[in-house]
């Protein structure tokens, strides 16, 4: 074997080695990104959760602030939390649908409020007023108005609302939903299992049964 | 029989150098793609997908054969093709391309099967898999074209 050949085949081994190394690096990067995508059956540290924090029962909602059905479910969830809030941990994840142009800005506003500890207040305000802003060309000013009402630090809010971290978090929620197989909003998962209760009583019973099974 | 011997001995009529080099580049891309999926498989991770459906495909019963992930078989096949192409480029002996043809045929056949499974059985789409399938099929057709070309060109020699 002459030197040229050694170089030729040595080059081949180096290239193949580089490809494998590169792919391992890419896979590790993907794994890191996936770490911020919460699984459907577990609450992540960065999730918005309220209710019984120590309860083994989790109710995860994938929702869109501009979807009318989601707004209709808002009081249902509120009532559930009043009645069985001691038995279940409720988690809200963003699943902004493409056809709703205010869905992402609304989610951004809620996240920005969340940074100042007022996620649920903003969440409530946005859902309750959905009909006021759904037809507007731009609802960002309305959401900023809510932020002001909630006495948020507006400099911080303005910086947070359009930050990359904020948008990444929303997109990671969306990915989490896609991974779970969410097809529309709202979609509820009780301990990782998709549920479609037909009425309030059934919804409540599902939670109570899950709590009874887990205790 | 004599014809066959002739066929095997006839050197390929000048293959433009860019053809095997293009094949080599394709095989390297396919190798990178399949290797990525293999690593993801062993890390129990699902790559970030532009379109949803990767999960369905990559976790389906069709993603491994007897416990061996299909992506690993793909990686190894690409590696074999890369070695054969390099041997050809090094020695200019057409036998290496002739060995590559059946290897690539099996790969292309499997690729067509996987594309059909994605389209009609799983009804889900995994772009990493589709890219690899497309590359396998392309490599096969180019190798086939080279083989047919050399056969046709050898006709006058035999006559």
CSV table of C-alpha atoms in Angstrom, one decimal:
chain,number,residue,atom,x,y,z
A,1,UNK,CA,0.0,0.0,0.0
A,2,UNK,CA,1.4,3.3,-1.0
A,3,UNK,CA,1.1,6.5,0.9
A,4,UNK,CA,-1.6,7.8,-1.4
A,5,UNK,CA,-3.8,4.8,-0.6
A,6,UNK,CA,-3.2,5.1,3.1
A,7,UNK,CA,-4.3,8.7,2.9
A,8,UNK,CA,-7.4,7.7,0.8
A,9,UNK,CA,-8.7,5.0,3.1
A,10,UNK,CA,-7.5,7.0,6.2
A,11,UNK,CA,-9.6,9.9,4.9
A,12,UNK,CA,-12.6,7.5,4.5
A,13,UNK,CA,-12.3,6.4,8.1
A,14,UNK,CA,-12.0,10.0,9.3
A,15,UNK,CA,-15.0,11.1,7.3
A,16,UNK,CA,-17.2,8.2,8.6
A,17,UNK,CA,-16.0,8.9,12.1
A,18,UNK,CA,-16.8,12.6,11.8
A,19,UNK,CA,-20.3,11.7,10.5
A,20,UNK,CA,-21.0,9.4,13.4
A,21,UNK,CA,-19.6,12.0,15.9
A,22,UNK,CA,-21.7,14.8,14.3
A,23,UNK,CA,-24.8,12.7,14.4
A,24,UNK,CA,-24.2,11.9,18.1
A,25,UNK,CA,-23.9,15.6,18.8
A,26,UNK,CA,-27.1,16.3,16.8
A,27,UNK,CA,-28.9,13.6,18.7
A,28,UNK,CA,-27.7,15.0,22.0
A,29,UNK,CA,-28.8,18.5,21.0
A,30,UNK,CA,-32.3,17.1,20.0
A,31,UNK,CA,-32.4,15.4,23.4
A,32,UNK,CA,-31.7,18.6,25.2
A,33,UNK,CA,-34.5,20.3,23.2
A,34,UNK,CA,-36.8,17.5,24.0
A,35,UNK,CA,-36.1,18.0,27.7
A,36,UNK,CA,-38.2,21.1,27.5
A,37,UNK,CA,-41.1,19.3,26.0
A,38,UNK,CA,-43.2,18.1,28.8
A,39,UNK,CA,-44.6,14.5,28.7
A,40,UNK,CA,-48.3,14.2,28.6
A,41,UNK,CA,-48.5,12.0,31.8
A,42,UNK,CA,-46.2,14.1,34.0
A,43,UNK,CA,-46.1,17.7,35.3
A,44,UNK,CA,-42.9,19.5,34.4
A,45,UNK,CA,-41.2,22.0,36.6
A,46,UNK,CA,-41.9,24.7,34.1
A,47,UNK,CA,-45.6,23.9,33.7
A,48,UNK,CA,-48.4,26.2,35.0
A,49,UNK,CA,-50.1,24.1,37.6
A,50,UNK,CA,-52.7,24.7,40.3
A,51,UNK,CA,-54.8,22.7,42.6
A,52,UNK,CA,-53.6,19.9,44.8
A,53,UNK,CA,-49.8,20.0,44.3
A,54,UNK,CA,-49.3,16.7,46.1
A,55,UNK,CA,-52.1,14.9,44.4
A,56,UNK,CA,-51.1,11.9,42.2
A,57,UNK,CA,-54.0,12.9,39.9
A,58,UNK,CA,-53.1,15.3,37.1
A,59,UNK,CA,-55.4,16.9,34.7
A,60,UNK,CA,-53.6,18.4,31.7
A,61,UNK,CA,-55.4,20.7,29.3
A,62,UNK,CA,-54.1,21.6,25.9
A,63,UNK,CA,-55.8,24.8,25.0
A,64,UNK,CA,-55.9,27.9,22.8
A,65,UNK,CA,-56.9,31.2,24.2
A,66,UNK,CA,-58.8,32.2,21.1
A,67,UNK,CA,-60.8,28.9,20.7
A,68,UNK,CA,-64.4,29.4,21.7
A,69,UNK,CA,-64.7,25.8,23.0
A,70,UNK,CA,-61.7,26.5,25.3
A,71,UNK,CA,-63.3,29.6,26.6
A,72,UNK,CA,-66.5,27.6,27.2
A,73,UNK,CA,-64.5,25.1,29.2
A,74,UNK,CA,-62.8,27.8,31.3
A,75,UNK,CA,-65.7,28.1,33.8
A,76,UNK,CA,-66.0,24.3,33.8
A,77,UNK,CA,-62.4,23.9,34.9
A,78,UNK,CA,-62.8,26.7,37.4
A,79,UNK,CA,-65.8,25.0,38.9
A,80,UNK,CA,-64.0,21.6,39.0
A,81,UNK,CA,-61.1,23.3,40.8
A,82,UNK,CA,-63.5,24.7,43.4
A,83,UNK,CA,-65.2,21.4,44.0
A,84,UNK,CA,-62.5,18.8,43.5
A,85,UNK,CA,-59.4,21.0,43.6
A,86,UNK,CA,-58.1,19.2,46.6
A,87,UNK,CA,-57.9,16.0,44.6
A,88,UNK,CA,-56.4,17.0,41.3
A,89,UNK,CA,-53.5,19.1,40.0
A,90,UNK,CA,-54.5,21.1,37.0
A,91,UNK,CA,-52.0,21.9,34.3
A,92,UNK,CA,-52.5,24.4,31.5
A,93,UNK,CA,-50.5,23.9,28.3
A,94,UNK,CA,-50.6,26.1,25.2
A,95,UNK,CA,-51.8,24.6,21.9
A,96,UNK,CA,-52.3,27.7,19.7
A,97,UNK,CA,-54.0,26.8,16.5
A,98,UNK,CA,-52.8,28.3,13.3
A,99,UNK,CA,-56.2,29.8,12.3
A,100,UNK,CA,-56.3,31.8,15.5
A,101,UNK,CA,-54.1,34.8,15.0
A,102,UNK,CA,-54.4,36.0,18.6
A,103,UNK,CA,-53.7,32.6,20.1
A,104,UNK,CA,-49.9,33.1,20.2
A,105,UNK,CA,-50.0,36.7,21.4
A,106,UNK,CA,-52.5,35.7,24.1
A,107,UNK,CA,-50.3,32.9,25.2
A,108,UNK,CA,-47.3,35.3,25.2
A,109,UNK,CA,-49.2,37.7,27.4
A,110,UNK,CA,-50.1,35.0,29.8
A,111,UNK,CA,-46.5,33.8,30.0
A,112,UNK,CA,-45.2,37.3,30.5
A,113,UNK,CA,-47.7,37.8,33.3
A,114,UNK,CA,-46.6,34.4,34.7
A,115,UNK,CA,-43.1,35.7,34.9
A,116,UNK,CA,-44.4,38.1,37.5
A,117,UNK,CA,-46.4,35.5,39.2
A,118,UNK,CA,-49.8,36.3,37.6
A,119,UNK,CA,-50.2,33.6,35.0
A,120,UNK,CA,-53.6,32.5,36.3
A,121,UNK,CA,-54.9,36.0,36.7
A,122,UNK,CA,-54.1,36.8,33.1
A,123,UNK,CA,-55.4,33.4,31.9
A,124,UNK,CA,-58.7,34.2,33.6
A,125,UNK,CA,-58.9,37.7,32.1
A,126,UNK,CA,-58.1,36.5,28.6
A,127,UNK,CA,-60.6,33.7,28.6
A,128,UNK,CA,-63.4,35.9,30.1
A,129,UNK,CA,-63.0,38.6,27.6
A,130,UNK,CA,-62.4,36.4,24.5
A,131,UNK,CA,-65.4,37.9,22.6
A,132,UNK,CA,-64.0,41.4,23.2
A,133,UNK,CA,-60.8,40.9,21.2
A,134,UNK,CA,-61.3,37.8,19.0
A,135,UNK,CA,-62.3,40.0,16.0
A,136,UNK,CA,-59.7,42.7,16.4
A,137,UNK,CA,-56.8,43.1,14.0
A,138,UNK,CA,-54.3,43.3,16.8
A,139,UNK,CA,-55.1,42.3,20.4
A,140,UNK,CA,-51.7,42.9,21.8
A,141,UNK,CA,-52.7,46.4,23.2
A,142,UNK,CA,-55.7,44.8,24.9
A,143,UNK,CA,-53.5,42.2,26.6
A,144,UNK,CA,-51.1,44.9,27.6
A,145,UNK,CA,-54.0,46.7,29.1
A,146,UNK,CA,-54.9,43.6,31.2
A,147,UNK,CA,-51.2,43.5,32.3
A,148,UNK,CA,-51.6,47.1,33.5
A,149,UNK,CA,-54.8,46.3,35.4
A,150,UNK,CA,-53.0,43.4,37.0
A,151,UNK,CA,-50.4,46.0,38.2
A,152,UNK,CA,-47.6,44.3,36.4
A,153,UNK,CA,-44.2,45.9,36.0
A,154,UNK,CA,-44.8,47.1,32.4
A,155,UNK,CA,-41.1,47.4,31.4
A,156,UNK,CA,-40.6,43.8,32.4
A,157,UNK,CA,-43.8,42.8,30.8
A,158,UNK,CA,-42.9,44.4,27.5
A,159,UNK,CA,-39.5,42.7,27.5
A,160,UNK,CA,-41.0,39.3,28.4
A,161,UNK,CA,-44.0,39.3,26.0
A,162,UNK,CA,-41.9,39.0,22.9
A,163,UNK,CA,-38.9,37.2,24.3
A,164,UNK,CA,-37.5,34.2,22.6
A,165,UNK,CA,-37.7,32.1,25.8
A,166,UNK,CA,-41.4,32.9,26.0
A,167,UNK,CA,-42.1,31.9,22.4
A,168,UNK,CA,-39.9,28.7,22.9
A,169,UNK,CA,-42.0,27.7,25.9
A,170,UNK,CA,-45.2,28.1,23.9
A,171,UNK,CA,-43.8,26.1,21.0
A,172,UNK,CA,-42.6,23.4,23.4
A,173,UNK,CA,-46.1,23.1,24.8
A,174,UNK,CA,-47.4,22.8,21.3
A,175,UNK,CA,-44.8,20.1,20.6
A,176,UNK,CA,-45.8,18.3,23.7
A,177,UNK,CA,-49.4,18.3,22.5
A,178,UNK,CA,-48.5,17.1,19.0
A,179,UNK,CA,-46.5,14.3,20.6
A,180,UNK,CA,-49.4,13.3,22.7
A,181,UNK,CA,-51.6,13.3,19.7
A,182,UNK,CA,-53.7,16.4,20.3
A,183,UNK,CA,-55.9,17.1,17.3
A,184,UNK,CA,-58.1,19.9,18.5
A,185,UNK,CA,-58.6,22.2,21.5
A,186,UNK,CA,-59.4,21.8,24.3
A,187,UNK,CA,-58.0,18.3,24.9
A,188,UNK,CA,-57.8,17.0,28.4
A,189,UNK,CA,-55.6,14.3,29.7
A,190,UNK,CA,-56.2,12.7,33.1
A,191,UNK,CA,-53.1,11.0,34.3
A,192,UNK,CA,-51.9,10.8,30.7
A,193,UNK,CA,-55.1,9.3,29.4
A,194,UNK,CA,-57.2,11.4,27.0
A,195,UNK,CA,-60.7,12.0,28.3
A,196,UNK,CA,-63.8,13.4,26.6
A,197,UNK,CA,-66.4,13.9,29.3
A,198,UNK,CA,-69.8,14.8,27.9
A,199,UNK,CA,-70.9,16.9,30.8
A,200,UNK,CA,-69.7,18.5,34.0
A,201,UNK,CA,-70.9,15.6,36.2
A,202,UNK,CA,-69.0,13.0,34.1
A,203,UNK,CA,-65.9,15.2,34.2
A,204,UNK,CA,-66.1,15.5,38.0
A,205,UNK,CA,-66.7,11.8,38.4
A,206,UNK,CA,-63.7,10.9,36.2
A,207,UNK,CA,-61.5,13.0,38.5
A,208,UNK,CA,-63.1,11.6,41.7
A,209,UNK,CA,-62.6,8.0,40.4
A,210,UNK,CA,-59.0,8.6,39.5
A,211,UNK,CA,-58.4,10.1,43.0
A,212,UNK,CA,-60.1,7.1,44.7
A,213,UNK,CA,-58.0,4.7,42.6
A,214,UNK,CA,-54.8,6.4,43.5
A,215,UNK,CA,-55.4,6.7,47.3
B,1,UNK,CA,-21.7,-18.5,-20.9
B,2,UNK,CA,-19.0,-16.9,-23.0
B,3,UNK,CA,-21.2,-13.9,-23.4
B,4,UNK,CA,-21.5,-13.7,-19.6
B,5,UNK,CA,-17.8,-13.9,-19.1
B,6,UNK,CA,-17.3,-11.3,-21.7
B,7,UNK,CA,-19.8,-9.1,-20.0
B,8,UNK,CA,-18.1,-9.4,-16.7
B,9,UNK,CA,-14.7,-8.7,-18.2
B,10,UNK,CA,-15.7,-5.8,-20.3
B,11,UNK,CA,-14.6,-2.6,-18.7
B,12,UNK,CA,-17.3,-0.1,-18.3
B,13,UNK,CA,-17.3,2.4,-21.0
B,14,UNK,CA,-15.9,5.6,-19.6
B,15,UNK,CA,-18.1,6.5,-16.7
B,16,UNK,CA,-18.0,10.2,-16.1
B,17,UNK,CA,-16.1,10.6,-12.9
B,18,UNK,CA,-18.8,12.8,-11.3
B,19,UNK,CA,-21.3,9.9,-11.4
B,20,UNK,CA,-19.6,7.7,-8.8
B,21,UNK,CA,-18.6,10.8,-6.8
B,22,UNK,CA,-22.3,11.9,-6.8
B,23,UNK,CA,-23.3,8.4,-5.7
B,24,UNK,CA,-20.6,8.6,-2.9
B,25,UNK,CA,-22.0,11.9,-1.7
B,26,UNK,CA,-25.6,10.5,-1.7
B,27,UNK,CA,-24.5,7.4,0.2
B,28,UNK,CA,-22.7,9.6,2.8
B,29,UNK,CA,-25.8,11.7,3.3
B,30,UNK,CA,-27.9,8.5,3.6
B,31,UNK,CA,-25.4,7.1,6.0
B,32,UNK,CA,-25.5,10.3,8.2
B,33,UNK,CA,-29.3,10.2,8.1
B,34,UNK,CA,-29.7,6.5,9.0
B,35,UNK,CA,-26.9,6.8,11.7
B,36,UNK,CA,-28.8,9.7,13.3
B,37,UNK,CA,-32.0,7.7,13.5
B,38,UNK,CA,-30.0,4.7,14.9
B,39,UNK,CA,-28.5,6.8,17.6
B,40,UNK,CA,-31.9,8.3,18.4
B,41,UNK,CA,-33.3,4.8,18.6
B,42,UNK,CA,-30.8,3.6,21.1
B,43,UNK,CA,-31.2,6.8,23.2
B,44,UNK,CA,-35.0,6.2,23.2
B,45,UNK,CA,-35.5,9.6,21.8
B,46,UNK,CA,-37.7,10.8,19.0
B,47,UNK,CA,-36.0,13.4,16.8
B,48,UNK,CA,-37.7,16.8,16.6
B,49,UNK,CA,-40.0,16.5,13.6
B,50,UNK,CA,-41.1,19.3,11.4
B,51,UNK,CA,-44.3,17.4,10.7
B,52,UNK,CA,-46.0,15.2,13.3
B,53,UNK,CA,-45.9,11.6,12.5
B,54,UNK,CA,-42.3,10.7,13.2
B,55,UNK,CA,-43.4,9.2,16.5
B,56,UNK,CA,-45.9,6.9,14.9
B,57,UNK,CA,-43.4,5.7,12.3
B,58,UNK,CA,-40.3,5.4,14.5
B,59,UNK,CA,-42.1,3.6,17.3
B,60,UNK,CA,-44.1,1.4,15.0
B,61,UNK,CA,-43.7,-2.4,14.7
B,62,UNK,CA,-42.1,-1.8,11.3
B,63,UNK,CA,-39.2,0.2,12.8
B,64,UNK,CA,-37.2,-2.9,13.7
B,65,UNK,CA,-36.8,-6.4,12.5
B,66,UNK,CA,-36.1,-9.0,15.1
B,67,UNK,CA,-35.0,-6.4,17.5
B,68,UNK,CA,-32.6,-4.7,15.1
B,69,UNK,CA,-33.7,-1.2,14.2
B,70,UNK,CA,-34.2,-0.7,10.5
B,71,UNK,CA,-32.1,2.4,10.7
B,72,UNK,CA,-29.1,0.4,11.8
B,73,UNK,CA,-29.5,-1.9,8.8
B,74,UNK,CA,-29.7,1.2,6.7
B,75,UNK,CA,-26.6,2.6,8.1
B,76,UNK,CA,-24.7,-0.6,7.5
B,77,UNK,CA,-26.0,-0.9,3.9
B,78,UNK,CA,-24.9,2.7,3.2
B,79,UNK,CA,-21.5,1.9,4.7
B,80,UNK,CA,-21.1,-1.1,2.4
B,81,UNK,CA,-22.1,1.1,-0.6
B,82,UNK,CA,-19.6,3.8,0.5
B,83,UNK,CA,-16.8,1.2,0.7
B,84,UNK,CA,-17.7,-0.3,-2.7
B,85,UNK,CA,-17.8,3.1,-4.3
B,86,UNK,CA,-14.4,4.1,-2.8
B,87,UNK,CA,-13.0,0.8,-4.0
B,88,UNK,CA,-14.2,1.5,-7.4
B,89,UNK,CA,-12.8,5.1,-7.4
B,90,UNK,CA,-9.5,3.7,-6.1
B,91,UNK,CA,-9.1,0.8,-8.4
B,92,UNK,CA,-11.4,1.7,-11.3
B,93,UNK,CA,-12.5,-2.0,-11.3
B,94,UNK,CA,-16.1,-2.2,-12.4
B,95,UNK,CA,-16.6,-5.4,-10.4
B,96,UNK,CA,-17.2,-3.2,-7.3
B,97,UNK,CA,-20.0,-1.4,-9.0
B,98,UNK,CA,-21.5,-4.8,-10.0
B,99,UNK,CA,-21.4,-5.9,-6.4
B,100,UNK,CA,-23.0,-2.7,-5.3
B,101,UNK,CA,-25.9,-3.2,-7.7
B,102,UNK,CA,-27.6,-6.1,-5.9
B,103,UNK,CA,-26.8,-4.6,-2.5
B,104,UNK,CA,-28.5,-1.4,-3.6
B,105,UNK,CA,-31.4,-3.4,-5.2
B,106,UNK,CA,-32.3,-4.9,-1.8
B,107,UNK,CA,-32.0,-1.5,-0.2
B,108,UNK,CA,-34.2,0.1,-2.8
B,109,UNK,CA,-36.8,-2.7,-2.5
B,110,UNK,CA,-36.9,-2.3,1.2
B,111,UNK,CA,-37.2,1.5,0.8
B,112,UNK,CA,-40.2,1.1,-1.5
B,113,UNK,CA,-41.8,-1.2,1.0
B,114,UNK,CA,-41.2,1.3,3.8
B,115,UNK,CA,-42.6,4.2,1.8
B,116,UNK,CA,-45.7,2.1,1.1
B,117,UNK,CA,-46.0,1.2,4.7
B,118,UNK,CA,-45.8,4.9,5.7
B,119,UNK,CA,-48.4,5.9,3.1
B,120,UNK,CA,-50.9,3.1,3.5
B,121,UNK,CA,-50.5,1.2,6.7
B,122,UNK,CA,-49.2,3.8,9.2
B,123,UNK,CA,-50.6,6.8,7.4
B,124,UNK,CA,-47.9,8.8,9.1
B,125,UNK,CA,-44.8,10.4,7.6
B,126,UNK,CA,-41.3,10.6,8.9
B,127,UNK,CA,-39.1,12.9,6.8
B,128,UNK,CA,-35.8,11.4,8.0
B,129,UNK,CA,-37.0,8.0,6.8
B,130,UNK,CA,-38.4,9.3,3.5
B,131,UNK,CA,-35.1,11.0,2.7
B,132,UNK,CA,-33.2,7.8,3.3
B,133,UNK,CA,-35.7,5.8,1.2
B,134,UNK,CA,-35.4,8.3,-1.7
B,135,UNK,CA,-31.6,8.2,-1.6
B,136,UNK,CA,-31.6,4.4,-1.6
B,137,UNK,CA,-33.9,4.3,-4.6
B,138,UNK,CA,-31.9,6.9,-6.5
B,139,UNK,CA,-28.6,5.1,-5.9
B,140,UNK,CA,-30.1,1.9,-7.2
B,141,UNK,CA,-31.4,3.5,-10.4
B,142,UNK,CA,-28.1,5.2,-11.1
B,143,UNK,CA,-26.2,2.0,-10.6
B,144,UNK,CA,-28.7,0.2,-12.8
B,145,UNK,CA,-28.2,2.8,-15.5
B,146,UNK,CA,-24.5,2.4,-15.3
B,147,UNK,CA,-24.8,-1.4,-15.6
B,148,UNK,CA,-27.1,-1.2,-18.6
B,149,UNK,CA,-24.9,1.4,-20.2
B,150,UNK,CA,-21.9,-0.8,-19.9
B,151,UNK,CA,-23.8,-3.8,-21.3
B,152,UNK,CA,-25.0,-1.9,-24.3
B,153,UNK,CA,-21.6,-0.5,-25.0
B,154,UNK,CA,-20.1,-4.0,-24.8
B,155,UNK,CA,-22.3,-5.3,-27.6
B,156,UNK,CA,-20.1,-4.3,-30.4
B,157,UNK,CA,-17.1,-5.8,-28.6
B,158,UNK,CA,-18.9,-9.2,-28.5
B,159,UNK,CA,-20.1,-9.0,-32.1
